[in-house]
Coordinates of C-alpha atoms and ligand atoms in Angstrom, one line a residue:
X418 CA 59.2 -1.2 7.4
X419 CA 61.4 -3.9 6.1
X420 CA 65.2 -3.9 6.4
X421 CA 67.5 -5.3 3.7
X422 CA 68.7 -8.7 4.7
X423 CA 72.4 -7.7 4.3
X424 CA 71.9 -4.9 6.8
X425 CA 70.3 -7.4 9.2
X426 CA 73.2 -9.8 8.9
X427 CA 75.7 -7.1 9.5
X428 CA 73.9 -5.9 12.6
X429 CA 73.1 -9.4 13.9
X430 CA 75.7 -11.9 12.5
X431 CA 73.9 -14.9 14.1
X432 CA 71.3 -14.5 11.4
X433 CA 73.8 -15.8 8.8
X434 CA 74.0 -19.1 10.6
X435 CA 70.2 -19.2 11.1
X436 CA 69.8 -18.8 7.3
X437 CA 72.0 -21.8 6.8
X438 CA 69.7 -23.7 9.2
X439 CA 72.7 -24.2 11.5
X440 CA 71.7 -24.9 15.2
X441 CA 72.6 -21.8 17.2
X442 CA 72.6 -20.8 20.8
X443 CA 71.7 -17.2 21.7
X444 CA 71.7 -15.7 25.2
X445 CA 69.7 -12.6 25.8
X446 CA 72.2 -10.1 27.2
X447 CA 69.4 -7.6 27.9
X448 CA 67.5 -9.8 30.3
X449 CA 66.2 -7.7 33.2
X450 CA 64.5 -8.8 36.5
X451 CA 60.8 -9.3 35.5
X452 CA 58.7 -6.2 36.0
X453 CA 55.0 -6.7 35.8
X454 CA 52.8 -5.7 34.0
X455 CA 54.6 -6.7 30.8
X456 CA 53.1 -5.2 27.7
X457 CA 50.0 -4.4 29.7
X458 CA 49.6 -8.0 30.9
X459 CA 49.7 -8.3 34.7
X460 CA 50.2 -11.4 36.9
X461 CA 46.5 -11.3 38.0
X462 CA 45.8 -13.3 34.8
X463 CA 47.5 -16.3 36.3
X464 CA 45.4 -16.4 39.5
X465 CA 42.2 -15.8 37.4
X466 CA 43.0 -18.6 35.1
X467 CA 43.9 -21.0 38.0
X468 CA 40.6 -20.2 39.6
X469 CA 38.8 -20.8 36.4
X470 CA 40.4 -24.2 36.1
X471 CA 39.2 -24.9 39.7
X472 CA 35.6 -23.9 38.9
X473 CA 35.6 -26.3 35.9
X474 CA 36.9 -29.3 37.9
X475 CA 33.4 -30.8 38.5
X476 CA 32.6 -30.3 34.8
X477 CA 35.8 -32.1 33.7
X478 CA 35.2 -34.9 36.2
X479 CA 31.7 -35.5 34.8
X480 CA 32.6 -35.0 31.1
X481 CA 35.7 -37.1 30.9
X482 CA 36.5 -40.3 32.7
X483 CA 40.2 -39.4 32.5
X484 CA 39.6 -36.4 34.6
X485 CA 37.5 -38.3 37.1
X486 CA 40.8 -40.0 38.0
X487 CA 42.6 -36.7 38.5
X488 CA 39.8 -35.0 40.4
X489 CA 39.4 -32.5 37.6
X490 CA 43.0 -31.4 37.9
X491 CA 44.6 -30.5 34.5
X492 CA 48.1 -31.5 35.5
X493 CA 51.1 -33.5 34.3
X494 CA 53.8 -35.4 36.2
X495 CA 57.2 -34.1 36.9
X496 CA 59.6 -37.0 36.2
X497 CA 63.2 -37.3 37.2
X498 CA 65.2 -38.5 34.1
X499 CA 68.7 -39.5 35.3
X500 CA 69.4 -41.6 32.2
X501 CA 68.6 -38.7 29.9
X502 CA 71.0 -36.6 32.0
X503 CA 73.8 -39.2 31.6
X504 CA 73.1 -39.4 27.8
X505 CA 73.4 -35.6 27.4
X506 CA 76.5 -35.5 29.5
X507 CA 78.1 -38.2 27.4
X508 CA 76.9 -36.8 24.1
X509 CA 78.1 -33.3 24.8
X510 CA 81.2 -34.3 26.9
X511 CA 80.0 -32.1 29.7
X512 CA 78.6 -32.3 33.3
X513 CA 75.3 -31.1 34.4
X514 CA 75.0 -29.7 37.9
X515 CA 71.8 -30.7 39.7
X516 CA 69.0 -32.9 38.6
X517 CA 67.2 -33.2 35.3
X518 CA 63.4 -33.4 35.2
X519 CA 60.8 -33.8 32.5
X520 CA 57.5 -31.9 32.8
X521 CA 55.5 -34.5 31.0
X522 CA 52.8 -32.5 29.4
X523 CA 52.4 -35.2 26.7
X524 CA 50.5 -37.0 29.5
X525 CA 47.9 -34.3 30.0
X526 CA 44.6 -36.2 29.6
X527 CA 42.4 -35.7 26.5
X528 CA 44.6 -33.2 24.8
X529 CA 48.0 -34.9 25.2
X530 CA 50.1 -31.7 25.0
X531 CA 50.7 -28.3 26.6
X532 CA 47.7 -27.1 24.6
X533 CA 45.5 -28.6 27.3
X534 CA 46.4 -25.7 29.5
X535 CA 45.9 -22.8 27.0
X536 CA 43.2 -24.4 24.8
X537 CA 40.9 -25.6 27.6
X538 CA 41.3 -22.4 29.4
X539 CA 40.2 -20.3 26.5
X540 CA 37.2 -22.5 25.8
X541 CA 36.2 -22.4 29.5
X542 CA 36.5 -18.7 29.4
X543 CA 34.2 -18.4 26.4
X544 CA 31.7 -20.9 27.8
X545 CA 31.6 -19.0 31.1
X546 CA 30.8 -15.7 29.4
X547 CA 28.0 -17.3 27.4
X548 CA 26.7 -19.2 30.4
X549 CA 26.4 -16.0 32.4
X550 CA 24.9 -14.1 29.5
X551 CA 22.1 -16.7 29.2
X552 CA 21.7 -17.1 33.0
X553 CA 22.9 -20.8 32.9
X554 CA 25.1 -20.0 35.8
X555 CA 24.2 -17.8 38.7
X556 CA 27.5 -17.5 40.5
X557 CA 31.1 -18.7 40.4
X558 CA 30.2 -21.1 43.2
X559 CA 27.8 -23.0 41.0
X560 CA 28.5 -26.7 40.2
X561 CA 29.8 -26.4 36.6
X562 CA 28.9 -30.0 35.7
X563 CA 25.5 -28.4 35.1
X564 CA 26.9 -27.1 31.9
X565 CA 26.6 -30.6 30.5
X566 CA 22.8 -30.5 30.7
X567 CA 21.0 -30.7 27.3
X568 CA 19.5 -27.2 27.9
X569 CA 23.0 -25.8 28.2
X570 CA 24.3 -27.6 25.2
X571 CA 21.4 -26.2 23.3
X572 CA 22.6 -22.7 24.1
X573 CA 26.2 -23.4 23.3
X574 CA 25.2 -24.9 20.0
X575 CA 24.1 -21.5 18.9
X576 CA 27.8 -20.4 19.1
X577 CA 30.8 -21.3 17.0
X578 CA 34.5 -21.6 17.8
X579 CA 37.2 -21.6 15.2
X580 CA 40.9 -22.2 15.4
X581 CA 43.8 -22.7 13.1
X582 CA 46.2 -25.4 14.1
X583 CA 49.1 -27.6 13.0
X584 CA 47.6 -30.2 15.3
X585 CA 47.7 -30.0 19.0
X586 CA 45.9 -26.7 19.5
X587 CA 43.1 -27.9 17.3
X588 CA 42.9 -31.2 19.3
X589 CA 42.7 -29.4 22.6
X590 CA 40.1 -26.8 21.5
X591 CA 38.2 -29.2 19.4
X592 CA 37.8 -31.8 22.1
X593 CA 36.7 -29.4 24.8
X594 CA 34.4 -27.2 22.6
X595 CA 32.6 -30.2 21.2
X596 CA 32.1 -31.6 24.7
X597 CA 30.3 -28.4 25.6
X598 CA 28.2 -28.5 22.5
X599 CA 29.8 -25.7 20.5
X600 CA 30.0 -25.8 16.7
X601 CA 33.7 -26.1 16.3
X602 CA 35.8 -25.8 13.2
X603 CA 39.5 -26.6 13.2
X604 CA 41.5 -25.3 10.2
X605 CA 44.5 -27.6 9.8
X606 CA 47.5 -27.8 7.5
X607 CA 47.9 -31.0 5.7
X608 CA 51.0 -32.0 7.8
X609 CA 48.8 -32.4 10.9
X610 CA 48.7 -36.0 12.1
X611 CA 45.9 -38.0 10.6
X612 CA 44.9 -39.6 13.9
X613 CA 44.3 -36.2 15.3
X614 CA 42.0 -35.2 12.4
X615 CA 40.1 -38.5 12.8
X616 CA 39.7 -38.2 16.5
X617 CA 38.3 -34.7 16.1
X618 CA 35.9 -35.8 13.4
X619 CA 34.7 -38.7 15.5
X620 CA 33.9 -36.1 18.2
X621 CA 31.8 -34.0 15.9
X622 CA 34.4 -31.4 15.1
X623 CA 34.6 -30.0 11.6
X624 CA 38.1 -30.3 10.3
X625 CA 39.1 -28.3 7.2
X626 CA 42.4 -29.2 5.6
X627 CA 44.7 -26.8 3.7
X628 CA 47.2 -27.9 1.1
X629 CA 48.9 -24.6 1.3
X630 CA 50.8 -23.5 4.4
X631 CA 49.5 -22.9 7.8
X632 CA 49.1 -19.1 7.6
X633 CA 46.6 -19.8 4.9
X634 CA 44.6 -22.0 7.3
X635 CA 44.6 -19.2 9.9
X636 CA 43.6 -16.5 7.5
X637 CA 40.7 -18.5 6.1
X638 CA 39.5 -19.6 9.5
X639 CA 39.5 -16.0 10.8
X640 CA 37.7 -14.7 7.7
X641 CA 35.0 -17.4 8.0
X642 CA 34.5 -16.7 11.7
X643 CA 34.3 -12.9 11.3
X644 CA 31.2 -13.3 9.2
X645 CA 29.3 -14.8 12.1
X646 CA 28.7 -12.7 15.2
X647 CA 28.4 -15.7 17.4
X648 CA 31.8 -17.1 16.4
X649 CA 34.9 -16.9 18.4
X650 CA 38.2 -17.3 16.6
X651 CA 41.1 -18.5 18.8
X652 CA 44.3 -16.9 17.8
X653 CA 47.4 -18.7 19.0
X654 CA 49.7 -15.7 18.4
X655 CA 47.7 -13.0 20.2
X656 CA 45.3 -14.6 22.6
X657 CA 45.7 -13.5 26.3
X658 CA 43.3 -16.3 27.4
X659 CA 45.5 -19.0 25.9
X660 CA 48.6 -17.3 27.3
X661 CA 47.0 -17.2 30.8
X662 CA 46.1 -20.9 30.7
X663 CA 49.7 -21.7 29.8
X664 CA 51.0 -19.5 32.7
X665 CA 49.1 -21.6 35.3
X666 CA 51.7 -24.3 34.7
X667 CA 54.1 -22.3 36.9
X668 CA 51.9 -22.5 40.0
X669 CA 51.6 -26.2 39.7
X670 CA 55.3 -26.7 39.0
X671 CA 56.1 -24.7 42.2
X672 CA 53.9 -27.1 44.2
X673 CA 55.5 -30.2 42.5
X674 CA 59.0 -28.9 43.3
X675 CA 58.1 -28.2 46.9
X676 CA 56.7 -31.7 47.2
X677 CA 60.0 -33.1 46.0
X678 CA 61.7 -30.8 48.5
X679 CA 63.6 -29.0 45.7
X680 CA 64.7 -25.5 46.7
X681 CA 64.5 -22.8 44.0
X682 CA 66.1 -19.5 44.8
X683 CA 68.9 -17.4 43.4
X684 CA 71.5 -19.8 44.8
X685 CA 69.6 -22.8 43.5
X686 CA 68.4 -21.6 40.1
X687 CA 65.9 -23.4 38.0
X688 CA 66.7 -23.8 34.3
X689 CA 63.7 -24.5 32.1
X690 CA 64.0 -25.6 28.4
X691 CA 60.8 -25.0 26.4
X692 CA 60.0 -26.4 23.0
X693 CA 58.8 -23.4 21.0
X694 CA 56.6 -23.0 17.9
X695 CA 55.0 -19.6 17.6
X696 CA 55.9 -18.8 21.2
X697 CA 52.5 -18.5 22.9
X698 CA 52.9 -21.7 24.9
X699 CA 56.5 -21.2 26.1
X700 CA 55.8 -17.5 26.4
X701 CA 52.9 -18.1 28.7
X702 CA 54.8 -20.7 30.8
X703 CA 57.8 -18.3 31.1
X704 CA 55.5 -15.4 32.1
X705 CA 54.1 -17.7 34.9
X706 CA 57.6 -18.9 35.9
X707 CA 59.0 -15.4 36.1
X708 CA 56.0 -14.3 38.2
X709 CA 56.5 -17.2 40.6
X710 CA 60.3 -17.6 40.8
X711 CA 61.4 -14.1 39.7
X712 CA 65.2 -13.9 39.2
X713 CA 65.7 -17.6 40.2
X714 CA 64.4 -19.0 37.0
X715 CA 66.1 -19.0 33.6
X716 CA 64.1 -19.9 30.5
X717 CA 65.5 -21.2 27.2
X718 CA 63.3 -21.6 24.1
X719 CA 64.2 -24.4 21.8
X720 CA 63.0 -24.0 18.2
X721 CA 63.4 -26.0 15.0
X722 CA 66.2 -24.6 12.9
X723 CA 63.7 -24.4 10.1
X724 CA 61.4 -22.0 11.9
X725 CA 63.4 -19.7 14.2
X726 CA 60.7 -17.0 14.4
X727 CA 61.0 -16.4 18.1
X728 CA 64.7 -16.1 18.0
X729 CA 64.5 -13.7 15.0
X730 CA 62.0 -11.6 17.0
X731 CA 64.3 -11.5 20.1
X732 CA 67.6 -11.0 18.2
X733 CA 66.3 -8.1 16.2
X734 CA 64.1 -6.8 19.1
X735 CA 61.2 -6.6 16.6
X736 CA 59.3 -9.0 18.8
X737 CA 57.3 -10.4 16.0
Ligands
PLP1121 C1 52.3 -26.0 20.7 C2 53.3 -26.8 21.1 C3 54.6 -26.2 21.5 C4 54.9 -24.8 21.4 O1 53.9 -23.9 21.6 P1 53.8 -22.5 20.7 O2 52.8 -21.8 21.4 O3 53.5 -22.9 19.3 O4 55.2 -21.9 20.8 C5 55.5 -27.1 22.0 N1 55.3 -28.4 22.1 C6 54.2 -29.0 21.8 C7 54.0 -30.4 21.9 C8 53.1 -28.2 21.3 O5 52.0 -28.7 20.9

């Protein structure tokens, strides 16, 4: 049921500013200590996803020279950025307690964004299912680099993966799916960066571009995929597999903080600022962080003023 916009503004005055594209800050007064499962999703998904990443390490090391160097680890550095801290303090005439770090997911090999976590994980999960169905793998202890054998590619080539993307999700899913031998189609809006489209095409990915908006790309992709029973459509708004992959970031961040001897507890809280699009990425990371650090972590989503969908969902409690 839709609510007249004037009623919404009356109930939630911040919406007026949002409509004028003014930057706003909103703090959720209703935040409770995390209580799992949340909407039926329990913390087991994090451990499962982390173990899946571990199983695919030998595959990654063999498939990509970039991952040979990281021993198959899909991880990004945590970088101290004191100059950024100074610049923010100066710009906003404020002082920031504690240290400022950048979790540099742009440096994640092959995908170059947070989408490496979610996208790779979902493709791995699909590949694993198919591999077991076709008896390519006998157990979870198998050496997964075997999946690069021509006989395995032959099996994967009978399956399709589709995804709608403004850029990075398509890059992550396209690169990994094509490496395994899947038929992969990325439905992209025209704004997506040209080099991303070209890189995908060079890797045998079919890229379909849409003049109209992004939701059109998704709709079309989903429809096309639904006609083929061997097609998996990856949905960045509703996929638990993507979400689980993102959540693994929290386990690794915990290790990195420990290595730097940074204490995180209620007296030493961790504040995390997450760039947000549709919310699956930052949502997954937040889910993981809350599972790991409980009440000691505070997460803030940063959205463009032109697409405050997450804020709208939280403010109105519609959650969509
Ligand atoms: C996708 C993406 C995000 C946000 O993720 P959503 O799941 O769309 O909210 C943030 N930063 C970068 C670089 C991304 O690619």
